[in-house]
Amino acid sequence: MGLRGGLDLGGTKVQAAILDAEGNVLGSARHPTPTSGGPPDVAATLVAALKEAAEAAGTEPAALEGVGVGSPGEIDPDGGTVGNAGNLPNWRAPFPLASVLQEAVGVPVRLGNDVSVATEAEFALGSGRPYRSLLGVFWGTGVGGGLILDGRMWVGRSSAGEIGHMCVKLGGARCPCGREGCLEAYAGRGAMEGRARRRVERGEKTVLFEIMEKRGRPRLTSGVWARALERGDGLAIALIDDAVEALGAGIAAAQNLLDVEAVIIGGGLGLRLGEPYVERIRQAMLPHTFADDRPPALHLAALGDLGGAIGAALLVSAPVMSA
Ligand SMILES: [Zn+2]
């Protein structure tokens, strides 16, 4: 096995990593995701990030064994298309991302779901290595979940692992998905920003938006939330407390059903807030955990921000489907 390329396609950034046969990262790069244009522009950004990462690794894309892409939206791994990627500009109809990238870089390209590949990466190379079953929870703009049961990714009929849309409160807050009371409605960074804005409109005070503007951010990023917490901002603390409670209830419900060995917490907010919040989520889970004398191990994602790109590169070693 030679060098492999991995691309993590996110709503705000694209990350690229070059892996050697043992899974070590030899080079990486990060580019902002285009906010206008369409799929061809996003594809061009992916190619640019890959080239930069390859250069950092002392190689070039054409010399790679292959390239994997972790993408949001509806993925057809066999057809090589991505459709309905809501966070990406004008990306509705299925777009032949694999063949467009393959044409540009000259090596085989494989597609996978962004959350699944990040979970696989933690399972193969990160915090999940000691376990045969685990739940990956990616606490970021949304709340994504990936599930490994008995050593294998469980995708159900294709949409398993959607822990963000487990109901944690009947008749609760409206979720970006349109349903009520989902975990993501309380813990997704996107939904939390909406809650913060509505409470400010009702007259509550917060430094959240001040910090956002001072740092030149278009939205309440994980860094903005972390700074507001450090400054003891009441609204930020209240919303993060709600998020932690919701995560505890949602993860405990999943645990009661599946009894996995470990839960890995990743995602932009999870990584930014770190270990103290993993501990807080553990405490929030306990009242809802049926086998509370044997809770699962909880870990922070060990591969950090590059986990998605690393997991995408691992797609290259997966068995190739017949065409
Ligand atoms: Zn939902």
PDB file of C-alpha atoms and ligand atoms in Angstrom:
ATOM      1  CA  MET A   1       0.000   0.000   0.000  1.00  0.00           C
ATOM      2  CA  GLY A   2       1.427   3.377  -1.052  1.00  0.00           C
ATOM      3  CA  LEU A   3       0.370   6.832   0.069  1.00  0.00           C
ATOM      4  CA  ARG A   4      -3.336   7.658   0.311  1.00  0.00           C
ATOM      5  CA  GLY A   5      -5.113  11.000   0.118  1.00  0.00           C
ATOM      6  CA  GLY A   6      -8.115  11.933   2.238  1.00  0.00           C
ATOM      7  CA  LEU A   7     -10.476  14.886   1.828  1.00  0.00           C
ATOM      8  CA  ASP A   8     -12.990  16.037   4.409  1.00  0.00           C
ATOM      9  CA  LEU A   9     -15.658  18.212   2.812  1.00  0.00           C
ATOM     10  CA  GLY A  10     -17.338  20.390   5.430  1.00  0.00           C
ATOM     11  CA  GLY A  11     -19.734  23.307   5.307  1.00  0.00           C
ATOM     12  CA  THR A  12     -17.088  25.801   6.421  1.00  0.00           C
ATOM     13  CA  LYS A  13     -13.795  24.151   5.526  1.00  0.00           C
ATOM     14  CA  VAL A  14     -12.158  21.517   3.398  1.00  0.00           C
ATOM     15  CA  GLN A  15      -9.347  19.499   4.944  1.00  0.00           C
ATOM     16  CA  ALA A  16      -6.870  17.292   3.134  1.00  0.00           C
ATOM     17  CA  ALA A  17      -4.447  14.737   4.556  1.00  0.00           C
ATOM     18  CA  ILE A  18      -1.861  12.391   3.070  1.00  0.00           C
ATOM     19  CA  LEU A  19      -1.460   9.074   4.904  1.00  0.00           C
ATOM     20  CA  ASP A  20       1.252   6.467   4.697  1.00  0.00           C
ATOM     21  CA  ALA A  21       0.548   2.726   4.900  1.00  0.00           C
ATOM     22  CA  GLU A  22       0.556   2.787   8.729  1.00  0.00           C
ATOM     23  CA  GLY A  23      -1.935   5.637   8.885  1.00  0.00           C
ATOM     24  CA  ASN A  24       0.570   8.374   9.792  1.00  0.00           C
ATOM     25  CA  VAL A  25      -0.258  11.844   8.468  1.00  0.00           C
ATOM     26  CA  LEU A  26       2.616  13.048   6.263  1.00  0.00           C
ATOM     27  CA  GLY A  27       1.032  16.304   5.161  1.00  0.00           C
ATOM     28  CA  SER A  28      -2.209  18.228   5.521  1.00  0.00           C
ATOM     29  CA  ALA A  29      -3.943  21.383   4.300  1.00  0.00           C
ATOM     30  CA  ARG A  30      -7.082  23.343   5.024  1.00  0.00           C
ATOM     31  CA  HIS A  31      -9.077  25.645   2.725  1.00  0.00           C
ATOM     32  CA  PRO A  32     -12.348  27.516   3.309  1.00  0.00           C
ATOM     33  CA  THR A  33     -15.332  25.943   1.534  1.00  0.00           C
ATOM     34  CA  PRO A  34     -16.689  28.252  -1.211  1.00  0.00           C
ATOM     35  CA  THR A  35     -19.886  29.969  -0.081  1.00  0.00           C
ATOM     36  CA  SER A  36     -21.053  30.780  -3.629  1.00  0.00           C
ATOM     37  CA  GLY A  37     -20.885  29.103  -7.033  1.00  0.00           C
ATOM     38  CA  GLY A  38     -21.674  25.409  -7.109  1.00  0.00           C
ATOM     39  CA  PRO A  39     -20.300  21.853  -7.028  1.00  0.00           C
ATOM     40  CA  PRO A  40     -17.556  22.482  -9.649  1.00  0.00           C
ATOM     41  CA  ASP A  41     -16.162  25.292  -7.461  1.00  0.00           C
ATOM     42  CA  VAL A  42     -16.206  23.045  -4.410  1.00  0.00           C
ATOM     43  CA  ALA A  43     -14.466  20.311  -6.439  1.00  0.00           C
ATOM     44  CA  ALA A  44     -11.755  22.798  -7.472  1.00  0.00           C
ATOM     45  CA  THR A  45     -11.207  23.690  -3.800  1.00  0.00           C
ATOM     46  CA  LEU A  46     -10.866  19.993  -2.938  1.00  0.00           C
ATOM     47  CA  VAL A  47      -8.230  19.567  -5.653  1.00  0.00           C
ATOM     48  CA  ALA A  48      -6.303  22.633  -4.429  1.00  0.00           C
ATOM     49  CA  ALA A  49      -6.320  21.377  -0.828  1.00  0.00           C
ATOM     50  CA  LEU A  50      -5.169  17.924  -1.945  1.00  0.00           C
ATOM     51  CA  LYS A  51      -2.292  19.391  -3.982  1.00  0.00           C
ATOM     52  CA  GLU A  52      -1.162  21.493  -1.037  1.00  0.00           C
ATOM     53  CA  ALA A  53      -1.272  18.528   1.350  1.00  0.00           C
ATOM     54  CA  ALA A  54       0.612  16.353  -1.165  1.00  0.00           C
ATOM     55  CA  GLU A  55       3.276  19.034  -1.503  1.00  0.00           C
ATOM     56  CA  ALA A  56       3.639  19.186   2.285  1.00  0.00           C
ATOM     57  CA  ALA A  57       4.101  15.400   2.226  1.00  0.00           C
ATOM     58  CA  GLY A  58       6.760  15.678  -0.488  1.00  0.00           C
ATOM     59  CA  THR A  59       4.646  14.029  -3.183  1.00  0.00           C
ATOM     60  CA  GLU A  60       1.969  14.874  -5.748  1.00  0.00           C
ATOM     61  CA  PRO A  61      -1.659  13.737  -6.167  1.00  0.00           C
ATOM     62  CA  ALA A  62      -0.892  11.621  -9.250  1.00  0.00           C
ATOM     63  CA  ALA A  63       1.537   9.520  -7.176  1.00  0.00           C
ATOM     64  CA  LEU A  64      -1.130   8.510  -4.636  1.00  0.00           C
ATOM     65  CA  GLU A  65      -2.665   5.055  -4.481  1.00  0.00           C
ATOM     66  CA  GLY A  66      -6.065   6.732  -4.407  1.00  0.00           C
ATOM     67  CA  VAL A  67      -8.105   9.446  -2.770  1.00  0.00           C
ATOM     68  CA  GLY A  68     -11.093   9.153  -0.431  1.00  0.00           C
ATOM     69  CA  VAL A  69     -13.643  11.889   0.204  1.00  0.00           C
ATOM     70  CA  GLY A  70     -15.861  12.219   3.261  1.00  0.00           C
ATOM     71  CA  SER A  71     -18.877  14.249   2.209  1.00  0.00           C
ATOM     72  CA  PRO A  72     -22.167  15.479   3.656  1.00  0.00           C
ATOM     73  CA  GLY A  73     -25.422  14.981   1.738  1.00  0.00           C
ATOM     74  CA  GLU A  74     -26.732  11.924  -0.070  1.00  0.00           C
ATOM     75  CA  ILE A  75     -23.840   9.814  -1.245  1.00  0.00           C
ATOM     76  CA  ASP A  76     -23.928   7.061  -3.815  1.00  0.00           C
ATOM     77  CA  PRO A  77     -20.539   5.366  -3.275  1.00  0.00           C
ATOM     78  CA  ASP A  78     -20.956   3.106  -6.308  1.00  0.00           C
ATOM     79  CA  GLY A  79     -22.216   5.814  -8.674  1.00  0.00           C
ATOM     80  CA  GLY A  80     -19.706   8.307  -7.274  1.00  0.00           C
ATOM     81  CA  THR A  81     -22.276  11.070  -6.813  1.00  0.00           C
ATOM     82  CA  VAL A  82     -23.231  13.481  -4.026  1.00  0.00           C
ATOM     83  CA  GLY A  83     -26.641  15.155  -3.895  1.00  0.00           C
ATOM     84  CA  ASN A  84     -28.646  17.313  -1.488  1.00  0.00           C
ATOM     85  CA  ALA A  85     -25.668  18.700   0.402  1.00  0.00           C
ATOM     86  CA  GLY A  86     -27.563  21.439   2.227  1.00  0.00           C
ATOM     87  CA  ASN A  87     -24.552  23.261   3.701  1.00  0.00           C
ATOM     88  CA  LEU A  88     -22.752  23.494   0.350  1.00  0.00           C
ATOM     89  CA  PRO A  89     -23.517  26.156  -2.285  1.00  0.00           C
ATOM     90  CA  ASN A  90     -26.227  25.233  -4.823  1.00  0.00           C
ATOM     91  CA  TRP A  91     -25.687  21.523  -4.311  1.00  0.00           C
ATOM     92  CA  ARG A  92     -29.066  19.812  -4.818  1.00  0.00           C
ATOM     93  CA  ALA A  93     -28.970  17.509  -7.857  1.00  0.00           C
ATOM     94  CA  PRO A  94     -26.538  14.560  -7.683  1.00  0.00           C
ATOM     95  CA  PHE A  95     -23.103  15.730  -8.862  1.00  0.00           C
ATOM     96  CA  PRO A  96     -20.495  13.214 -10.166  1.00  0.00           C
ATOM     97  CA  LEU A  97     -17.862  14.271  -7.625  1.00  0.00           C
ATOM     98  CA  ALA A  98     -15.785  11.072  -7.868  1.00  0.00           C
ATOM     99  CA  SER A  99     -15.319  11.237 -11.636  1.00  0.00           C
ATOM    100  CA  VAL A 100     -14.681  15.007 -11.646  1.00  0.00           C
ATOM    101  CA  LEU A 101     -11.972  14.632  -8.992  1.00  0.00           C
ATOM    102  CA  GLN A 102     -10.564  11.521 -10.644  1.00  0.00           C
ATOM    103  CA  GLU A 103     -10.203  13.470 -13.883  1.00  0.00           C
ATOM    104  CA  ALA A 104      -8.391  16.297 -12.070  1.00  0.00           C
ATOM    105  CA  VAL A 105      -5.970  14.236  -9.976  1.00  0.00           C
ATOM    106  CA  GLY A 106      -5.485  11.159 -12.141  1.00  0.00           C
ATOM    107  CA  VAL A 107      -6.013   8.475  -9.469  1.00  0.00           C
ATOM    108  CA  PRO A 108      -9.085   6.526  -8.275  1.00  0.00           C
ATOM    109  CA  VAL A 109     -11.449   8.456  -5.994  1.00  0.00           C
ATOM    110  CA  ARG A 110     -13.921   6.929  -3.518  1.00  0.00           C
ATOM    111  CA  LEU A 111     -16.736   8.656  -1.653  1.00  0.00           C
ATOM    112  CA  GLY A 112     -18.058   8.043   1.842  1.00  0.00           C
ATOM    113  CA  ASN A 113     -20.305   9.718   4.396  1.00  0.00           C
ATOM    114  CA  ASP A 114     -18.391  12.351   6.415  1.00  0.00           C
ATOM    115  CA  VAL A 115     -19.573  11.131   9.822  1.00  0.00           C
ATOM    116  CA  SER A 116     -19.067   7.437   8.977  1.00  0.00           C
ATOM    117  CA  VAL A 117     -15.479   7.969   7.841  1.00  0.00           C
ATOM    118  CA  ALA A 118     -14.665  10.049  10.934  1.00  0.00           C
ATOM    119  CA  THR A 119     -16.055   7.240  13.116  1.00  0.00           C
ATOM    120  CA  GLU A 120     -14.053   4.625  11.183  1.00  0.00           C
ATOM    121  CA  ALA A 121     -10.917   6.725  11.682  1.00  0.00           C
ATOM    122  CA  GLU A 122     -11.376   6.814  15.465  1.00  0.00           C
ATOM    123  CA  PHE A 123     -12.116   3.075  15.442  1.00  0.00           C
ATOM    124  CA  ALA A 124      -9.040   2.179  13.364  1.00  0.00           C
ATOM    125  CA  LEU A 125      -6.481   4.721  14.551  1.00  0.00           C
ATOM    126  CA  GLY A 126      -7.894   6.847  17.378  1.00  0.00           C
ATOM    127  CA  SER A 127      -9.693   6.597  20.718  1.00  0.00           C
ATOM    128  CA  GLY A 128     -11.791   3.651  19.556  1.00  0.00           C
ATOM    129  CA  ARG A 129      -8.901   1.232  18.962  1.00  0.00           C
ATOM    130  CA  PRO A 130      -9.433  -0.883  22.097  1.00  0.00           C
ATOM    131  CA  TYR A 131     -13.110  -1.529  21.349  1.00  0.00           C
ATOM    132  CA  ARG A 132     -15.324  -3.695  19.126  1.00  0.00           C
ATOM    133  CA  SER A 133     -18.407  -1.532  19.445  1.00  0.00           C
ATOM    134  CA  LEU A 134     -18.680   2.203  19.712  1.00  0.00           C
ATOM    135  CA  LEU A 135     -20.781   5.258  19.069  1.00  0.00           C
ATOM    136  CA  GLY A 136     -19.130   8.340  17.555  1.00  0.00           C
ATOM    137  CA  VAL A 137     -20.903  11.587  18.433  1.00  0.00           C
ATOM    138  CA  PHE A 138     -19.839  14.632  16.439  1.00  0.00           C
ATOM    139  CA  TRP A 139     -20.933  17.756  18.264  1.00  0.00           C
ATOM    140  CA  GLY A 140     -20.622  20.589  15.752  1.00  0.00           C
ATOM    141  CA  THR A 141     -22.905  22.635  13.505  1.00  0.00           C
ATOM    142  CA  GLY A 142     -25.247  19.671  13.727  1.00  0.00           C
ATOM    143  CA  VAL A 143     -24.950  16.550  15.864  1.00  0.00           C
ATOM    144  CA  GLY A 144     -23.807  13.599  13.764  1.00  0.00           C
ATOM    145  CA  GLY A 145     -23.445  10.007  14.846  1.00  0.00           C
ATOM    146  CA  GLY A 146     -21.588   6.958  13.587  1.00  0.00           C
ATOM    147  CA  LEU A 147     -22.046   3.439  14.860  1.00  0.00           C
ATOM    148  CA  ILE A 148     -19.665   0.480  14.922  1.00  0.00           C
ATOM    149  CA  LEU A 149     -21.171  -2.806  16.111  1.00  0.00           C
ATOM    150  CA  ASP A 150     -19.102  -5.943  16.521  1.00  0.00           C
ATOM    151  CA  GLY A 151     -16.227  -4.395  14.581  1.00  0.00           C
ATOM    152  CA  ARG A 152     -18.260  -3.178  11.606  1.00  0.00           C
ATOM    153  CA  MET A 153     -19.880   0.083  10.623  1.00  0.00           C
ATOM    154  CA  TRP A 154     -23.651  -0.193  10.965  1.00  0.00           C
ATOM    155  CA  VAL A 155     -25.471   1.956   8.403  1.00  0.00           C
ATOM    156  CA  GLY A 156     -28.856   0.242   8.551  1.00  0.00           C
ATOM    157  CA  ARG A 157     -30.648   0.786   5.246  1.00  0.00           C
ATOM    158  CA  SER A 158     -28.325   3.824   4.802  1.00  0.00           C
ATOM    159  CA  SER A 159     -29.312   6.330   7.480  1.00  0.00           C
ATOM    160  CA  ALA A 160     -28.443   4.706  10.814  1.00  0.00           C
ATOM    161  CA  GLY A 161     -26.540   6.714  13.404  1.00  0.00           C
ATOM    162  CA  GLU A 162     -28.625   9.894  13.218  1.00  0.00           C
ATOM    163  CA  ILE A 163     -28.336  10.493  16.936  1.00  0.00           C
ATOM    164  CA  GLY A 164     -28.860  14.230  16.390  1.00  0.00           C
ATOM    165  CA  HIS A 165     -32.474  13.525  15.495  1.00  0.00           C
ATOM    166  CA  MET A 166     -33.328  11.350  18.458  1.00  0.00           C
ATOM    167  CA  CYS A 167     -36.135  13.007  20.383  1.00  0.00           C
ATOM    168  CA  VAL A 168     -34.900  14.191  23.784  1.00  0.00           C
ATOM    169  CA  LYS A 169     -38.003  16.257  24.590  1.00  0.00           C
ATOM    170  CA  LEU A 170     -41.553  15.561  23.433  1.00  0.00           C
ATOM    171  CA  GLY A 171     -43.082  18.734  21.986  1.00  0.00           C
ATOM    172  CA  GLY A 172     -39.677  20.393  22.367  1.00  0.00           C
ATOM    173  CA  ALA A 173     -37.745  22.965  20.341  1.00  0.00           C
ATOM    174  CA  ARG A 174     -37.914  22.995  16.539  1.00  0.00           C
ATOM    175  CA  CYS A 175     -34.929  21.263  14.945  1.00  0.00           C
ATOM    176  CA  PRO A 176     -33.280  22.427  11.706  1.00  0.00           C
ATOM    177  CA  CYS A 177     -34.672  19.144  10.250  1.00  0.00           C
ATOM    178  CA  GLY A 178     -38.207  20.417  10.883  1.00  0.00           C
ATOM    179  CA  ARG A 179     -39.099  18.018  13.703  1.00  0.00           C
ATOM    180  CA  GLU A 180     -39.597  18.879  17.354  1.00  0.00           C
ATOM    181  CA  GLY A 181     -37.445  18.062  20.354  1.00  0.00           C
ATOM    182  CA  CYS A 182     -34.449  16.543  18.534  1.00  0.00           C
ATOM    183  CA  LEU A 183     -31.083  16.428  20.306  1.00  0.00           C
ATOM    184  CA  GLU A 184     -29.701  18.696  17.569  1.00  0.00           C
ATOM    185  CA  ALA A 185     -32.353  21.352  18.332  1.00  0.00           C
ATOM    186  CA  TYR A 186     -30.578  21.845  21.690  1.00  0.00           C
ATOM    187  CA  ALA A 187     -26.978  20.878  20.966  1.00  0.00           C
ATOM    188  CA  GLY A 188     -26.301  21.701  17.294  1.00  0.00           C
ATOM    189  CA  ARG A 189     -24.216  24.855  16.942  1.00  0.00           C
ATOM    190  CA  GLY A 190     -26.535  26.082  14.183  1.00  0.00           C
ATOM    191  CA  ALA A 191     -29.668  25.637  16.306  1.00  0.00           C
ATOM    192  CA  MET A 192     -27.909  27.099  19.371  1.00  0.00           C
ATOM    193  CA  GLU A 193     -27.099  30.251  17.408  1.00  0.00           C
ATOM    194  CA  GLY A 194     -30.785  30.575  16.467  1.00  0.00           C
ATOM    195  CA  ARG A 195     -31.760  30.180  20.137  1.00  0.00           C
ATOM    196  CA  ALA A 196     -29.203  32.814  21.159  1.00  0.00           C
ATOM    197  CA  ARG A 197     -30.515  35.280  18.552  1.00  0.00           C
ATOM    198  CA  ARG A 198     -34.131  34.816  19.638  1.00  0.00           C
ATOM    199  CA  ARG A 199     -33.254  35.355  23.298  1.00  0.00           C
ATOM    200  CA  VAL A 200     -31.293  38.515  22.439  1.00  0.00           C
ATOM    201  CA  GLU A 201     -34.339  39.792  20.515  1.00  0.00           C
ATOM    202  CA  ARG A 202     -36.360  39.252  23.694  1.00  0.00           C
ATOM    203  CA  GLY A 203     -33.922  41.504  25.560  1.00  0.00           C
ATOM    204  CA  GLU A 204     -31.347  39.117  27.049  1.00  0.00           C
ATOM    205  CA  LYS A 205     -27.755  40.301  27.233  1.00  0.00           C
ATOM    206  CA  THR A 206     -24.776  38.334  25.924  1.00  0.00           C
ATOM    207  CA  VAL A 207     -21.215  38.891  24.706  1.00  0.00           C
ATOM    208  CA  LEU A 208     -21.586  36.117  22.091  1.00  0.00           C
ATOM    209  CA  PHE A 209     -22.298  38.384  19.104  1.00  0.00           C
ATOM    210  CA  GLU A 210     -19.799  41.015  20.257  1.00  0.00           C
ATOM    211  CA  ILE A 211     -17.046  38.372  20.291  1.00  0.00           C
ATOM    212  CA  MET A 212     -18.233  37.098  16.898  1.00  0.00           C
ATOM    213  CA  GLU A 213     -17.934  40.577  15.342  1.00  0.00           C
ATOM    214  CA  LYS A 214     -14.632  41.391  17.006  1.00  0.00           C
ATOM    215  CA  ARG A 215     -13.151  38.185  15.628  1.00  0.00           C
ATOM    216  CA  GLY A 216     -14.618  38.836  12.174  1.00  0.00           C
ATOM    217  CA  ARG A 217     -16.650  35.620  12.170  1.00  0.00           C
ATOM    218  CA  PRO A 218     -19.872  35.317  10.159  1.00  0.00           C
ATOM    219  CA  ARG A 219     -21.417  33.002  12.774  1.00  0.00           C
ATOM    220  CA  LEU A 220     -21.048  31.767  16.335  1.00  0.00           C
ATOM    221  CA  THR A 221     -18.092  29.445  15.834  1.00  0.00           C
ATOM    222  CA  SER A 222     -16.878  26.976  18.446  1.00  0.00           C
ATOM    223  CA  GLY A 223     -14.134  29.466  19.362  1.00  0.00           C
ATOM    224  CA  VAL A 224     -16.724  32.198  19.960  1.00  0.00           C
ATOM    225  CA  TRP A 225     -18.701  29.904  22.286  1.00  0.00           C
ATOM    226  CA  ALA A 226     -15.532  28.919  24.162  1.00  0.00           C
ATOM    227  CA  ARG A 227     -14.534  32.562  24.709  1.00  0.00           C
ATOM    228  CA  ALA A 228     -18.002  33.543  25.917  1.00  0.00           C
ATOM    229  CA  LEU A 229     -17.902  30.664  28.409  1.00  0.00           C
ATOM    230  CA  GLU A 230     -14.469  31.793  29.631  1.00  0.00           C
ATOM    231  CA  ARG A 231     -15.916  35.253  30.223  1.00  0.00           C
ATOM    232  CA  GLY A 232     -18.765  33.786  32.262  1.00  0.00           C
ATOM    233  CA  ASP A 233     -21.487  34.904  29.829  1.00  0.00           C
ATOM    234  CA  GLY A 234     -24.839  33.890  31.322  1.00  0.00           C
ATOM    235  CA  LEU A 235     -26.655  33.183  28.069  1.00  0.00           C
ATOM    236  CA  ALA A 236     -23.756  31.154  26.627  1.00  0.00           C
ATOM    237  CA  ILE A 237     -23.565  29.134  29.854  1.00  0.00           C
ATOM    238  CA  ALA A 238     -27.335  28.478  29.850  1.00  0.00           C
ATOM    239  CA  LEU A 239     -27.380  27.342  26.210  1.00  0.00           C
ATOM    240  CA  ILE A 240     -24.306  25.132  26.610  1.00  0.00           C
ATOM    241  CA  ASP A 241     -25.842  23.630  29.788  1.00  0.00           C
ATOM    242  CA  ASP A 242     -28.973  22.776  27.763  1.00  0.00           C
ATOM    243  CA  ALA A 243     -26.767  21.242  25.057  1.00  0.00           C
ATOM    244  CA  VAL A 244     -24.893  19.084  27.583  1.00  0.00           C
ATOM    245  CA  GLU A 245     -28.154  17.891  29.169  1.00  0.00           C
ATOM    246  CA  ALA A 246     -29.577  17.023  25.747  1.00  0.00           C
ATOM    247  CA  LEU A 247     -26.390  15.182  24.745  1.00  0.00           C
ATOM    248  CA  GLY A 248     -26.494  13.231  27.995  1.00  0.00           C
ATOM    249  CA  ALA A 249     -30.111  12.192  27.448  1.00  0.00           C
ATOM    250  CA  GLY A 250     -29.633  11.331  23.760  1.00  0.00           C
ATOM    251  CA  ILE A 251     -26.422   9.352  24.211  1.00  0.00           C
ATOM    252  CA  ALA A 252     -27.859   7.495  27.224  1.00  0.00           C
ATOM    253  CA  ALA A 253     -30.939   6.548  25.185  1.00  0.00           C
ATOM    254  CA  ALA A 254     -28.715   5.214  22.413  1.00  0.00           C
ATOM    255  CA  GLN A 255     -26.646   3.362  25.003  1.00  0.00           C
ATOM    256  CA  ASN A 256     -29.716   1.760  26.588  1.00  0.00           C
ATOM    257  CA  LEU A 257     -30.609   0.349  23.172  1.00  0.00           C
ATOM    258  CA  LEU A 258     -27.145  -0.677  21.948  1.00  0.00           C
ATOM    259  CA  ASP A 259     -24.903  -1.165  25.002  1.00  0.00           C
ATOM    260  CA  VAL A 260     -21.720  -0.184  23.135  1.00  0.00           C
ATOM    261  CA  GLU A 261     -18.346  -0.350  24.875  1.00  0.00           C
ATOM    262  CA  ALA A 262     -17.370   3.241  24.207  1.00  0.00           C
ATOM    263  CA  VAL A 263     -18.666   6.633  23.125  1.00  0.00           C
ATOM    264  CA  ILE A 264     -16.274   8.962  21.290  1.00  0.00           C
ATOM    265  CA  ILE A 265     -17.023  12.685  21.397  1.00  0.00           C
ATOM    266  CA  GLY A 266     -15.750  14.723  18.448  1.00  0.00           C
ATOM    267  CA  GLY A 267     -16.978  17.564  16.245  1.00  0.00           C
ATOM    268  CA  GLY A 268     -16.001  21.234  16.287  1.00  0.00           C
ATOM    269  CA  LEU A 269     -17.603  22.099  19.631  1.00  0.00           C
ATOM    270  CA  GLY A 270     -16.707  18.787  21.261  1.00  0.00           C
ATOM    271  CA  LEU A 271     -13.032  19.177  20.348  1.00  0.00           C
ATOM    272  CA  ARG A 272     -12.919  22.868  21.248  1.00  0.00           C
ATOM    273  CA  LEU A 273     -14.503  22.388  24.688  1.00  0.00           C
ATOM    274  CA  GLY A 274     -12.507  19.215  25.285  1.00  0.00           C
ATOM    275  CA  GLU A 275     -12.114  16.822  28.226  1.00  0.00           C
ATOM    276  CA  PRO A 276     -14.007  18.830  30.863  1.00  0.00           C
ATOM    277  CA  TYR A 277     -17.108  18.619  28.669  1.00  0.00           C
ATOM    278  CA  VAL A 278     -16.650  14.920  28.001  1.00  0.00           C
ATOM    279  CA  GLU A 279     -16.824  14.570  31.794  1.00  0.00           C
ATOM    280  CA  ARG A 280     -19.905  16.790  31.949  1.00  0.00           C
ATOM    281  CA  ILE A 281     -21.618  14.710  29.245  1.00  0.00           C
ATOM    282  CA  ARG A 282     -20.755  11.565  31.229  1.00  0.00           C
ATOM    283  CA  GLN A 283     -22.449  13.053  34.308  1.00  0.00           C
ATOM    284  CA  ALA A 284     -25.465  14.157  32.247  1.00  0.00           C
ATOM    285  CA  MET A 285     -25.832  10.609  30.862  1.00  0.00           C
ATOM    286  CA  LEU A 286     -25.882   8.797  34.192  1.00  0.00           C
ATOM    287  CA  PRO A 287     -29.443   9.630  35.352  1.00  0.00           C
ATOM    288  CA  HIS A 288     -30.750   8.266  32.019  1.00  0.00           C
ATOM    289  CA  THR A 289     -28.479   5.213  31.786  1.00  0.00           C
ATOM    290  CA  PHE A 290     -30.268   1.967  32.658  1.00  0.00           C
ATOM    291  CA  ALA A 291     -27.091  -0.078  33.347  1.00  0.00           C
ATOM    292  CA  ASP A 292     -25.645   2.779  35.381  1.00  0.00           C
ATOM    293  CA  ASP A 293     -23.255   0.485  37.217  1.00  0.00           C
ATOM    294  CA  ARG A 294     -21.592  -0.267  33.857  1.00  0.00           C
ATOM    295  CA  PRO A 295     -21.616   2.924  31.780  1.00  0.00           C
ATOM    296  CA  PRO A 296     -19.660   2.952  28.499  1.00  0.00           C
ATOM    297  CA  ALA A 297     -16.177   4.482  28.366  1.00  0.00           C
ATOM    298  CA  LEU A 298     -16.309   8.082  27.131  1.00  0.00           C
ATOM    299  CA  HIS A 299     -13.386   9.544  25.192  1.00  0.00           C
ATOM    300  CA  LEU A 300     -12.555  12.671  23.288  1.00  0.00           C
ATOM    301  CA  ALA A 301     -11.842  11.967  19.595  1.00  0.00           C
ATOM    302  CA  ALA A 302      -8.074  11.422  19.477  1.00  0.00           C
ATOM    303  CA  LEU A 303      -7.505  12.404  15.846  1.00  0.00           C
ATOM    304  CA  GLY A 304      -8.976  15.861  16.395  1.00  0.00           C
ATOM    305  CA  ASP A 305      -9.884  18.047  13.504  1.00  0.00           C
ATOM    306  CA  LEU A 306      -8.100  15.850  10.951  1.00  0.00           C
ATOM    307  CA  GLY A 307     -10.173  12.755  11.783  1.00  0.00           C
ATOM    308  CA  GLY A 308     -12.524  13.282   8.851  1.00  0.00           C
ATOM    309  CA  ALA A 309      -9.707  13.549   6.309  1.00  0.00           C
ATOM    310  CA  ILE A 310      -7.863  10.580   7.854  1.00  0.00           C
ATOM    311  CA  GLY A 311     -11.027   8.461   7.739  1.00  0.00           C
ATOM    312  CA  ALA A 312     -11.610   9.492   4.132  1.00  0.00           C
ATOM    313  CA  ALA A 313      -8.112   8.284   3.219  1.00  0.00           C
ATOM    314  CA  LEU A 314      -8.950   4.916   4.802  1.00  0.00           C
ATOM    315  CA  LEU A 315     -11.683   4.496   2.147  1.00  0.00           C
ATOM    316  CA  VAL A 316      -8.847   3.800  -0.292  1.00  0.00           C
ATOM    317  CA  SER A 317      -7.912   0.572   1.485  1.00  0.00           C
ATOM    318  CA  ALA A 318     -11.516  -0.647   1.777  1.00  0.00           C
ATOM    319  CA  PRO A 319     -12.491  -3.443  -0.642  1.00  0.00           C
ATOM    320  CA  VAL A 320     -13.460  -2.040  -4.032  1.00  0.00           C
ATOM    321  CA  MET A 321     -17.085  -2.665  -5.060  1.00  0.00           C
ATOM    322  CA  SER A 322     -17.523  -4.288  -8.431  1.00  0.00           C
ATOM    323  CA  ALA A 323     -18.495  -1.725 -11.042  1.00  0.00           C
TER     324      ALA A 323
HETATM  325 ZN    ZN B   1     -33.964  16.912  13.882  1.00  0.00          ZN
END
